[in-house]
Amino acid sequence: SNRIAVMLAYVLATASASGRFGTSRQVLSRVLFALPCSVSAVSVTVRAIATTPRCTAASARRYAHTQLSMQREGVEGSMWGTLPPLGLVTRAFISNVYQGLLRRGKPAREIHDEHYRSELVRSLAPASSPPAVFKRLAADTCLGSFDSFLLDGWVWLYDRPLDVPAIRKAMTALVTKLPVLACRRTSGGLVLSNAGARFSVCEGYPGSALDFIGKPSRETPLTDRPPSVNDGNEPLFNVRVTNFADGTSAIGISSPHILTDGQAYFDVVSAFAAALGMDESYDFDSLPDFDSAPLWEAAMPKLDLAGTSTRWFSPEGFIPVRLWDTFCAPAWAQMNRGLVDELPRARVHITQAEVTELRAAIVAAQDDASKGRNVSMNEAISAAFLVALEDQTIASFIGGAPDVMKIGMVVRMLGKGPFKDAKGKTGNFAWVTAKDSGKPVRQMTVAEAADFFQTLGDEWRDSATADPQVELFAGTFMYRDVSRRVQTGGKYTVPGGVYFVTNNQLGFPSALIRFGPGSLIGYCPWHNGLHIHMVPATEPPAAHGESQAPASLVKKLVGSLDTRSAFARFDVNSCGSLTREDIAAGLKAVSVDVSAQELADVFNYFCKDVSGGIGLEEFNRAFGTARLAAGVDVYIPVPKRVAPQQIAYLQSAEFKHKLLYGWR
């Protein structure tokens, strides 16, 4: 009966959550069919709270499929718009079933957790009494369900086993320096109770790390993903180590968006990896402070909330914000989790040489107004994919791109607008900045698309044009704290109709993270349902007896440190120039064995300063070249219904030729 009710709830949501219904006959048939659904939904909700339901995963899938169905029909479906009462009942059904699961005890983990033994890692320093609280915004609870949806989760794969006791020791040091990692989520924010971060381990896991290369982290058992962290019981920071039976290994690290955005996540993970590689000599003092509440409080007086409103004759107007969170947050989290299942990804690999040629071709194709303007790697790749995908069935636009649409890119708001004075603070400051394409994408050339992305980027880089966007972000997130209502219109509302979003993660050190002496053979990147993701590719491991590439050795030399810190670590004489012996000692310090020829090759990879050594400028330049020497992987989410054919095509030589050469 639970499954039947979920299916009925899906039909109900399809009928009621849409803004446009079609013909009057379609409206009547859908509404008549939906009426008994609400009765079934309510009755099953009551039983679900009193029993132990098993329909959570089904709820997620149905709700995710609902959103995709609305998008296929050309409807801008949004949970934040004003829905008819039947839609509200559906939301109440899904969320109450989910809350019923939480109240009945901790649900089982999603995938294969029976293989793992786990423990809680706590700070060596006890929590204060009463424990400190890092306040979080009311919007963090529901807008994207950052507390329920573990958004940031990556898995790194290695060719050798990982040292479990050493990782456990480094994790203790990390949690001691950052006690927020051992916190728990409550309605007031993050309570630094030292309840513990979770550390789970499996030795001798069947199969190989090679089986998981390129898969989204949530499609694997290699990350520990609590179904929710909003009940105050589950850890927010989770580390999982898997040593496979064939001698390969993996480490998965997950954290919710209420704690970290992408940059903050890699700040933590990089420090974790560096602390392991440098034992106890790593200086954690460089890590930012996660108490971001002072930033929001300082921004509050600078915002004009008068232009934003809540319609009184709407669910948002009648329901208090706390009750709204109870209704919406679990359902929204479930939908987001379901979207990952509904949107498998194609992976397109582009070599460094192909990217270089693409950028040159776009510059050559520029019109007189743009002639001579440099085109970045991000702009070139974004433009080529936008034009090549406009006639494809991908998640961003089903059945082809709309005539004119908003195109966006993920940016970080910290350091701009009301958040200019960050003063070492961090947290979740991710946002999508977007603008209208101005013309149908199908009529764009790749050079025009590159100009568009460059203009969008320039608007973000220029503080005068970026500040209003930062204010929009701040006001949208803070409106509920000020008004205690959910906004339905006006200035500070989530922008709608953004169809194509690029998520450039090439600047993250994802391909440099090492948790031991083994070589990185791949990783499973984070997957947000609708974004086009760009991540650094990894080199295939060197075959037995084959020399390691100089670029690979340079990346191992730097690891997860920034180049200035890495250079200072190896410059033991503080003379500002590295010798061959310094490079050899540096590689040994990071547990990399090299032959005499490999050492000569990597030393010659660097340009030399006037003394014949390697200065910081030369070190930075060589690392900048080596960092993306393996090329770029671009991940494209595709609806499951067309995935077999569509993914095969997107990963084919035919599409690759269209992407790089078909437009010329």
XYZ file of C-alpha atoms in Angstrom:
664
model
C 0.000 0.000 0.000
C 2.901 2.320 0.643
C 4.197 1.840 -2.890
C 0.753 2.423 -4.356
C 0.420 5.617 -2.345
C 3.801 6.812 -3.573
C 2.769 6.207 -7.159
C -0.463 8.105 -6.546
C 1.471 10.921 -4.922
C 3.608 11.090 -8.049
C 0.514 11.478 -10.222
C -0.833 14.093 -7.835
C 2.394 16.074 -7.869
C 2.490 15.930 -11.666
C -1.044 17.304 -11.826
C -0.832 19.965 -9.166
C 2.736 21.260 -9.105
C 2.695 22.438 -12.718
C 1.995 26.009 -13.648
C 0.478 25.065 -17.018
C -1.778 22.045 -17.286
C -2.550 21.730 -20.987
C -6.117 21.429 -22.309
C -9.158 21.738 -20.064
C -9.874 18.041 -20.593
C -6.360 17.163 -19.405
C -6.823 19.424 -16.385
C -10.135 17.769 -15.467
C -8.856 14.232 -15.884
C -5.744 14.898 -13.838
C -7.587 16.637 -11.018
C -10.288 13.937 -10.829
C -7.607 11.274 -10.703
C -5.635 13.277 -8.131
C -8.491 13.734 -5.636
C -8.429 10.178 -4.237
C -4.631 10.391 -4.166
C -4.714 12.973 -1.392
C -6.926 10.699 0.722
C -4.566 7.751 0.194
C -1.552 9.936 0.897
C -2.958 11.149 4.216
C -3.998 7.690 5.351
C -0.636 6.188 4.474
C 1.113 9.099 6.208
C -0.693 8.271 9.448
C 0.228 4.599 9.146
C 3.804 5.466 8.151
C 4.428 7.432 11.338
C 3.074 4.577 13.454
C 4.904 1.803 11.583
C 8.204 1.359 9.792
C 7.718 2.399 6.141
C 10.085 1.427 3.392
C 9.076 3.845 0.673
C 11.678 6.594 1.181
C 13.757 5.677 -1.876
C 10.620 5.317 -3.985
C 9.415 8.736 -2.825
C 12.663 10.271 -3.926
C 12.563 8.627 -7.332
C 8.941 9.586 -7.980
C 9.416 13.169 -6.901
C 12.576 13.534 -8.981
C 10.790 12.058 -11.966
C 7.970 14.550 -11.409
C 10.349 17.478 -11.726
C 11.813 16.044 -14.943
C 8.340 15.429 -16.344
C 7.394 19.046 -15.744
C 10.583 20.179 -17.434
C 9.874 17.980 -20.460
C 6.464 19.655 -20.751
C 8.136 23.067 -20.785
C 6.856 23.916 -17.299
C 8.985 25.760 -14.773
C 8.023 23.542 -11.842
C 9.188 24.853 -8.482
C 8.478 23.737 -4.941
C 8.814 27.364 -3.921
C 6.025 28.618 -6.165
C 2.429 28.771 -4.996
C 0.993 25.273 -5.296
C -2.668 24.313 -5.044
C -3.713 22.594 -1.808
C -3.378 19.146 -3.355
C 0.288 19.794 -4.042
C 0.744 20.787 -0.419
C -0.820 17.508 0.693
C 1.621 15.650 -1.514
C 4.538 17.484 0.005
C 3.194 16.794 3.482
C 2.879 13.112 2.613
C 6.424 12.734 1.357
C 8.004 14.751 4.142
C 5.957 13.107 6.903
C 6.849 9.645 5.676
C 10.470 10.718 5.709
C 10.177 12.263 9.183
C 8.411 9.109 10.316
C 11.469 7.145 9.270
C 13.672 9.398 11.378
C 11.442 9.141 14.416
C 11.380 5.354 14.242
C 15.154 5.183 14.622
C 18.241 5.512 12.482
C 17.616 4.127 8.978
C 20.022 1.648 7.465
C 22.728 3.054 5.215
C 21.972 3.051 1.542
C 24.598 0.821 -0.042
C 26.609 -2.110 1.315
C 27.366 -0.590 4.699
C 27.412 -4.032 6.252
C 30.996 -4.357 4.983
C 32.241 -1.465 7.142
C 33.082 -1.041 10.790
C 32.719 2.505 12.047
C 33.604 4.668 15.033
C 33.230 8.287 16.056
C 36.371 10.419 16.050
C 36.298 13.221 18.601
C 38.480 16.207 19.352
C 41.122 15.650 22.013
C 39.940 18.899 23.594
C 36.571 18.537 25.359
C 33.635 20.692 24.315
C 32.848 23.769 26.350
C 29.902 23.730 28.759
C 27.464 24.663 27.438
C 28.774 23.871 23.957
C 29.298 26.721 21.510
C 26.808 27.127 18.659
C 27.589 28.350 15.141
C 24.351 29.932 13.997
C 23.016 29.069 10.554
C 20.316 30.775 8.495
C 16.733 29.540 8.349
C 17.157 29.216 4.577
C 19.902 26.636 5.097
C 17.232 24.288 6.424
C 15.049 24.273 3.348
C 16.514 26.154 0.392
C 18.190 23.183 -1.235
C 17.980 21.284 2.078
C 21.656 21.815 2.697
C 21.277 20.139 6.081
C 19.641 17.012 4.688
C 21.380 16.596 1.338
C 25.071 15.680 1.540
C 26.090 17.720 -1.435
C 29.868 17.574 -1.212
C 31.202 14.023 -1.367
C 34.240 12.851 -3.311
C 36.093 9.538 -3.506
C 39.806 9.204 -4.314
C 41.143 5.910 -5.731
C 44.735 4.661 -5.322
C 46.883 1.816 -6.611
C 48.091 0.781 -3.128
C 46.412 0.086 0.222
C 45.841 2.994 2.584
C 47.347 3.120 6.073
C 44.225 3.053 8.254
C 45.880 3.862 11.635
C 47.763 6.819 10.098
C 44.575 8.224 8.539
C 42.719 7.751 11.830
C 45.489 9.669 13.641
C 45.445 12.515 11.082
C 41.660 12.705 11.337
C 41.896 13.100 15.109
C 44.362 15.966 14.636
C 42.062 17.574 12.067
C 38.964 17.333 14.276
C 40.927 18.669 17.242
C 41.929 21.744 15.226
C 38.466 22.078 13.641
C 35.960 20.978 16.312
C 33.097 22.021 14.034
C 33.734 18.763 12.139
C 32.551 16.838 15.218
C 29.414 18.967 15.673
C 25.732 18.128 15.337
C 22.942 19.982 13.557
C 20.056 21.472 15.552
C 17.393 24.041 14.767
C 19.701 26.730 16.174
C 22.680 25.896 13.995
C 25.791 23.761 14.465
C 26.362 22.688 18.075
C 30.046 22.103 18.852
C 29.240 19.230 21.186
C 32.228 17.065 20.186
C 29.778 14.257 19.436
C 32.228 13.047 16.799
C 32.885 12.722 13.082
C 32.372 9.231 11.671
C 35.291 7.095 10.472
C 34.457 3.804 8.750
C 36.792 1.155 7.342
C 36.591 -2.000 5.252
C 39.558 -4.314 4.663
C 39.475 -6.743 1.742
C 36.453 -5.261 -0.021
C 35.551 -7.403 -3.062
C 36.673 -6.125 -6.455
C 38.969 -3.254 -7.285
C 39.137 0.525 -7.122
C 39.421 0.394 -10.916
C 35.737 -0.616 -11.009
C 34.694 2.797 -9.688
C 36.735 5.258 -11.758
C 34.544 8.094 -13.037
C 31.372 7.008 -11.261
C 29.473 9.635 -9.266
C 30.318 9.240 -5.596
C 26.696 8.598 -4.682
C 26.504 5.600 -7.014
C 29.182 3.840 -4.976
C 29.412 2.399 -1.449
C 32.680 4.288 -0.997
C 31.212 7.334 0.771
C 29.328 7.327 4.061
C 26.129 9.250 3.386
C 23.698 9.602 6.291
C 20.139 9.946 4.970
C 19.785 13.167 6.962
C 21.725 15.289 9.416
C 18.814 17.504 10.455
C 17.726 15.439 13.463
C 20.808 16.160 15.560
C 21.976 12.539 15.664
C 24.082 12.047 12.541
C 27.661 13.306 12.027
C 28.184 16.033 9.450
C 31.739 15.031 8.509
C 32.269 11.439 7.381
C 35.414 9.630 6.227
C 35.350 6.129 4.745
C 38.445 4.052 3.884
C 38.158 0.999 1.627
C 41.096 -1.334 1.029
C 40.174 -3.664 -1.832
C 41.064 -7.310 -2.142
C 43.349 -6.644 -5.131
C 45.554 -4.162 -3.224
C 43.935 -0.962 -4.506
C 42.128 1.438 -2.180
C 39.714 4.343 -1.850
C 38.887 7.114 0.591
C 35.558 8.911 0.501
C 34.881 12.139 2.388
C 31.416 13.691 2.650
C 30.135 16.915 4.179
C 26.812 18.789 3.835
C 26.494 22.230 2.303
C 25.371 23.698 5.598
C 28.968 23.160 6.726
C 30.986 23.667 3.543
C 30.727 24.858 -0.021
C 33.141 23.461 -2.606
C 36.071 25.711 -1.686
C 35.652 25.189 2.069
C 35.359 21.447 1.484
C 38.705 21.347 -0.311
C 40.273 23.579 2.329
C 39.446 20.863 4.849
C 40.312 17.864 2.659
C 43.608 19.417 1.534
C 44.591 20.064 5.148
C 43.604 16.495 6.045
C 45.789 15.026 3.282
C 48.676 17.388 4.032
C 48.537 16.545 7.749
C 48.786 12.851 6.891
C 51.729 13.381 4.531
C 53.580 15.699 6.910
C 52.728 13.762 10.077
C 52.430 16.271 12.936
C 54.332 19.136 11.302
C 51.392 20.568 9.330
C 50.223 23.985 10.515
C 46.421 23.930 10.805
C 46.357 27.591 11.792
C 45.988 28.575 8.135
C 42.514 26.998 7.995
C 39.585 29.438 7.939
C 37.023 29.880 10.701
C 33.650 28.188 10.077
C 31.666 30.564 12.273
C 30.177 32.552 9.397
C 27.275 34.056 11.383
C 29.131 37.364 11.977
C 29.410 37.846 8.200
C 25.667 37.447 7.738
C 24.879 39.680 10.695
C 27.166 42.394 9.310
C 25.439 42.125 5.919
C 21.929 42.381 7.376
C 21.744 46.207 7.700
C 22.982 46.647 4.123
C 20.016 44.838 2.600
C 16.767 46.467 1.511
C 14.093 43.828 2.037
C 11.163 46.119 1.248
C 10.996 44.980 -2.365
C 10.369 41.318 -1.440
C 7.019 39.949 -0.362
C 5.002 36.896 0.601
C 1.539 36.463 -0.887
C -0.892 36.054 1.970
C -3.331 33.938 -0.022
C -0.778 31.189 -0.543
C 0.663 28.304 1.478
C 3.737 30.416 2.140
C 1.616 33.187 3.630
C -0.365 30.970 5.979
C 2.350 28.595 7.189
C 4.966 29.753 9.739
C 8.523 29.323 8.588
C 9.299 26.582 11.132
C 6.312 24.524 9.991
C 7.245 25.248 6.380
C 10.651 23.740 7.049
C 9.005 20.671 8.523
C 6.906 20.256 5.393
C 9.469 21.054 2.752
C 13.014 20.298 3.862
C 12.777 16.479 3.888
C 10.795 16.378 0.648
C 13.266 18.694 -1.084
C 16.176 16.626 0.208
C 14.534 13.455 -1.045
C 13.955 14.990 -4.456
C 17.598 16.075 -4.705
C 18.801 12.613 -3.768
C 16.410 11.127 -6.291
C 17.638 13.454 -9.025
C 21.044 11.802 -8.804
C 19.453 8.421 -9.505
C 17.384 9.872 -12.337
C 20.338 11.619 -13.998
C 23.281 9.331 -14.814
C 26.238 11.097 -16.373
C 28.250 10.911 -19.542
C 31.973 11.609 -19.191
C 33.778 13.359 -22.054
C 37.563 13.481 -21.835
C 39.475 16.318 -23.517
C 43.256 16.220 -23.645
C 45.410 19.226 -22.845
C 46.455 19.444 -26.513
C 42.808 19.434 -27.634
C 41.949 22.217 -25.166
C 44.891 24.293 -26.405
C 43.820 23.827 -30.038
C 40.187 24.626 -29.174
C 41.143 27.903 -27.513
C 43.286 28.899 -30.498
C 40.481 28.059 -32.939
C 37.974 30.173 -31.007
C 40.365 33.146 -30.936
C 40.845 32.785 -34.701
C 37.063 32.734 -35.244
C 36.370 35.921 -33.247
C 34.649 38.800 -34.988
C 36.164 42.269 -35.229
C 34.608 43.414 -31.932
C 36.239 40.565 -29.999
C 39.433 40.213 -32.046
C 42.516 39.660 -29.939
C 40.719 38.821 -26.703
C 42.182 35.843 -24.882
C 39.859 32.901 -24.206
C 40.308 30.954 -20.977
C 40.073 27.183 -20.709
C 36.799 27.472 -18.825
C 35.278 29.800 -21.435
C 36.384 27.637 -24.356
C 35.079 24.387 -22.880
C 31.799 25.959 -21.698
C 31.165 27.504 -25.120
C 31.942 24.341 -27.070
C 29.632 22.211 -24.923
C 26.791 24.749 -24.953
C 26.725 24.782 -28.759
C 27.335 21.041 -29.189
C 24.608 20.037 -26.710
C 21.820 22.381 -27.819
C 20.145 19.638 -29.890
C 20.751 16.833 -27.390
C 18.536 15.367 -24.667
C 20.413 16.309 -21.511
C 19.125 17.241 -18.074
C 19.585 20.983 -18.585
C 17.146 21.138 -21.480
C 15.015 18.255 -22.615
C 14.586 17.900 -26.369
C 16.784 20.861 -27.228
C 17.506 24.290 -25.824
C 14.753 26.931 -25.441
C 14.889 29.830 -27.878
C 16.369 32.302 -25.408
C 17.368 31.116 -21.968
C 19.350 32.035 -18.906
C 22.824 30.548 -18.792
C 24.707 30.454 -15.528
C 27.870 29.429 -13.778
C 28.586 28.487 -10.181
C 30.506 31.172 -8.277
C 31.508 31.881 -4.692
C 30.157 34.986 -3.002
C 32.779 35.282 -0.284
C 34.984 38.356 -0.676
C 32.479 40.478 -2.603
C 29.573 42.793 -1.864
C 28.375 42.539 1.753
C 30.975 39.793 2.306
C 34.055 41.758 1.263
C 35.476 41.687 4.774
C 35.594 37.903 5.166
C 38.453 38.075 7.702
C 39.311 34.400 7.536
C 35.697 33.181 7.723
C 34.252 30.447 5.535
C 31.113 28.349 5.116
C 28.551 27.902 2.376
C 28.671 30.835 -0.048
C 27.980 29.037 -3.348
C 25.545 30.601 -5.822
C 24.692 30.587 -9.524
C 25.130 33.844 -11.414
C 23.245 33.924 -14.706
C 22.074 36.121 -17.565
C 19.962 35.786 -20.701
C 21.644 34.313 -23.738
C 20.299 37.199 -25.845
C 19.677 34.962 -28.839
C 18.722 31.325 -29.420
C 21.633 29.028 -28.583
C 21.064 27.137 -31.817
C 21.989 30.334 -33.666
C 25.182 30.918 -31.655
C 28.628 30.204 -32.970
C 31.177 28.823 -30.522
C 33.063 32.136 -30.693
C 29.859 33.997 -29.747
C 29.237 31.546 -26.918
C 32.791 32.108 -25.655
C 32.160 35.868 -25.723
C 28.990 35.286 -23.712
C 30.796 33.302 -21.005
C 33.602 35.847 -20.949
C 31.085 38.676 -20.452
C 29.334 36.711 -17.710
C 32.687 36.105 -16.037
C 33.720 39.750 -16.397
C 30.508 40.844 -14.703
C 31.381 38.564 -11.816
C 35.027 39.600 -11.639
C 34.184 43.329 -11.668
C 33.102 44.365 -8.180
C 30.744 47.071 -9.480
C 28.640 44.525 -11.378
C 29.222 41.623 -8.962
C 28.019 43.455 -5.857
C 24.311 43.481 -6.866
C 24.477 39.725 -7.483
C 26.062 39.164 -4.076
C 23.327 41.295 -2.541
C 20.713 39.131 -4.294
C 22.339 36.007 -2.846
C 22.531 37.493 0.661
C 18.985 38.845 0.625
C 17.511 35.600 -0.717
C 19.133 33.583 2.047
C 18.461 36.091 4.842
C 14.886 37.120 4.049
C 13.362 34.339 6.136
C 15.446 35.230 9.193
C 14.240 38.822 9.003
C 10.596 38.334 8.019
C 9.952 34.813 9.403
C 8.150 34.108 6.131
C 9.021 32.341 2.890
C 9.262 34.807 0.028
C 7.116 34.307 -3.067
C 8.124 37.292 -5.189
C 10.101 40.470 -5.490
C 13.774 41.315 -5.359
C 15.183 38.589 -3.104
C 13.896 35.383 -4.671
C 15.682 32.455 -6.243
C 16.165 33.184 -9.975
C 14.170 30.848 -12.160
C 14.568 29.585 -15.688
C 18.336 28.964 -15.579
C 18.673 26.053 -17.960
C 22.392 25.570 -18.580
C 24.804 25.843 -15.620
C 28.529 25.186 -15.793
C 30.307 24.146 -12.620
C 34.009 24.782 -13.173
C 35.981 22.735 -10.631
C 39.303 22.879 -12.483
C 40.710 25.129 -9.764
C 40.117 22.579 -7.011
C 43.078 20.286 -6.140
C 40.938 17.201 -6.747
C 43.574 15.444 -8.884
C 46.324 16.234 -6.338
C 44.848 14.726 -3.179
C 47.041 11.881 -1.847
C 46.421 9.982 1.362
C 49.480 7.777 1.163
C 52.390 6.725 -1.043
C 50.177 5.242 -3.754
C 49.451 6.910 -7.073
C 46.024 8.428 -7.695
C 44.399 6.301 -10.402
C 41.108 8.166 -10.493
C 38.348 9.659 -8.417
C 34.589 9.811 -8.163
C 33.590 13.482 -8.263
C 30.611 15.057 -6.601
C 27.466 15.107 -8.715
C 24.883 17.884 -8.599
C 21.885 16.872 -10.667
C 21.687 19.492 -13.429
C 25.141 21.072 -13.661
C 27.761 20.497 -16.355
C 30.874 19.655 -14.297
C 34.473 20.253 -15.375
C 37.147 18.500 -13.317
C 40.868 17.787 -13.800
C 41.552 14.375 -15.295
C 44.083 11.952 -13.824
C 46.925 10.215 -15.625
C 46.695 6.456 -16.000
C 49.156 4.785 -13.589
C 52.572 4.038 -15.056
C 52.963 0.456 -16.243
C 55.495 -1.768 -14.526
C 58.980 -0.655 -15.520
C 57.693 2.522 -17.181
C 59.045 5.904 -16.068
C 56.727 8.303 -14.261
C 55.871 11.397 -16.277
C 57.498 14.641 -15.049
C 54.105 16.357 -14.792
C 52.849 13.548 -12.543
C 55.901 13.894 -10.294
C 55.421 17.677 -10.060
C 51.824 17.152 -8.904
C 52.953 14.613 -6.316
C 55.620 17.042 -5.151
C 53.035 19.769 -4.481
C 50.199 17.481 -3.412
C 47.342 19.192 -1.619
C 49.495 22.124 -0.459
C 49.412 25.478 -2.200
C 52.538 26.089 -4.285
C 53.965 28.712 -1.940
C 53.727 26.353 1.051
C 55.149 23.459 -0.951
C 58.066 25.567 -2.190
C 58.826 26.779 1.345
C 58.762 23.205 2.632
C 61.441 22.101 0.169
C 63.526 25.258 0.376
C 65.295 24.031 3.527
C 68.074 26.631 3.233
C 65.578 29.498 2.740
C 67.601 30.754 -0.213
C 64.627 31.131 -2.558
C 65.942 28.618 -5.096
C 65.560 24.827 -5.234
C 68.403 22.556 -6.324
C 68.247 19.040 -7.753
C 68.964 17.743 -4.231
C 66.033 19.759 -2.836
C 63.704 18.208 -5.405
C 64.999 14.720 -4.585
C 64.502 15.313 -0.865
C 61.039 16.723 -1.495
C 59.933 13.665 -3.468
C 61.292 11.396 -0.751
C 59.401 13.400 1.880
C 56.121 12.746 0.077
C 56.931 9.004 -0.258
C 57.674 9.032 -3.984
C 60.526 6.801 -5.153
C 62.231 7.936 -8.382
C 65.074 6.678 -10.513
C 68.031 8.870 -11.439
C 66.520 9.404 -14.897
C 63.111 10.347 -13.483
C 64.792 12.830 -11.137
C 66.691 14.367 -14.050
C 63.507 14.551 -16.137
C 61.461 16.262 -13.435
C 64.253 18.724 -12.616
C 64.557 19.617 -16.298
C 60.761 20.051 -16.482
C 61.198 23.289 -14.525
C 62.545 26.442 -16.110
C 65.610 27.648 -14.234
C 66.338 30.989 -12.645
C 69.594 32.885 -13.175
C 71.360 30.737 -10.566
C 70.465 27.525 -12.363
C 67.988 26.604 -9.645
C 64.207 26.764 -9.444
C 62.690 29.962 -8.039
C 59.113 30.378 -6.811
C 57.995 31.896 -10.128
C 59.409 28.959 -12.100
C 57.918 26.541 -9.579
C 54.470 28.122 -9.955
C 54.670 28.134 -13.747
C 55.663 24.458 -13.964
C 52.934 23.412 -11.566
C 50.359 25.426 -13.512
C 51.279 23.450 -16.637
C 51.449 20.096 -14.851
C 48.182 20.494 -12.932
C 46.019 19.893 -16.033
C 48.546 17.891 -18.053
C 46.176 14.906 -18.038
C 43.424 17.002 -19.588
C 39.873 17.705 -18.475
C 36.888 15.453 -17.800
C 33.457 16.977 -18.402
C 30.426 15.302 -16.834
C 27.006 15.747 -18.449
C 23.836 14.642 -16.609
C 21.374 12.785 -18.820
C 17.789 11.685 -18.034
C 17.667 7.987 -17.250
C 14.978 7.314 -19.858
C 17.407 8.123 -22.690
C 20.662 7.333 -20.887
C 21.761 4.148 -22.714
C 21.712 5.730 -26.164
C 22.543 9.300 -25.144
C 25.561 8.470 -22.964
C 26.964 6.161 -25.637
C 26.717 8.980 -28.172
C 28.172 11.685 -25.916
C 31.152 9.462 -25.161
C 31.683 8.562 -28.823
C 34.282 9.808 -31.279
C 31.424 11.239 -33.368
C 30.344 13.652 -30.628
C 33.954 14.495 -29.795
C 34.507 15.546 -33.415
C 31.320 17.645 -33.357
C 32.423 19.285 -30.114
C 35.924 20.208 -31.240
C 35.676 20.548 -35.019
C 32.046 20.388 -36.191
C 31.424 24.101 -35.670
C 34.485 25.345 -37.587
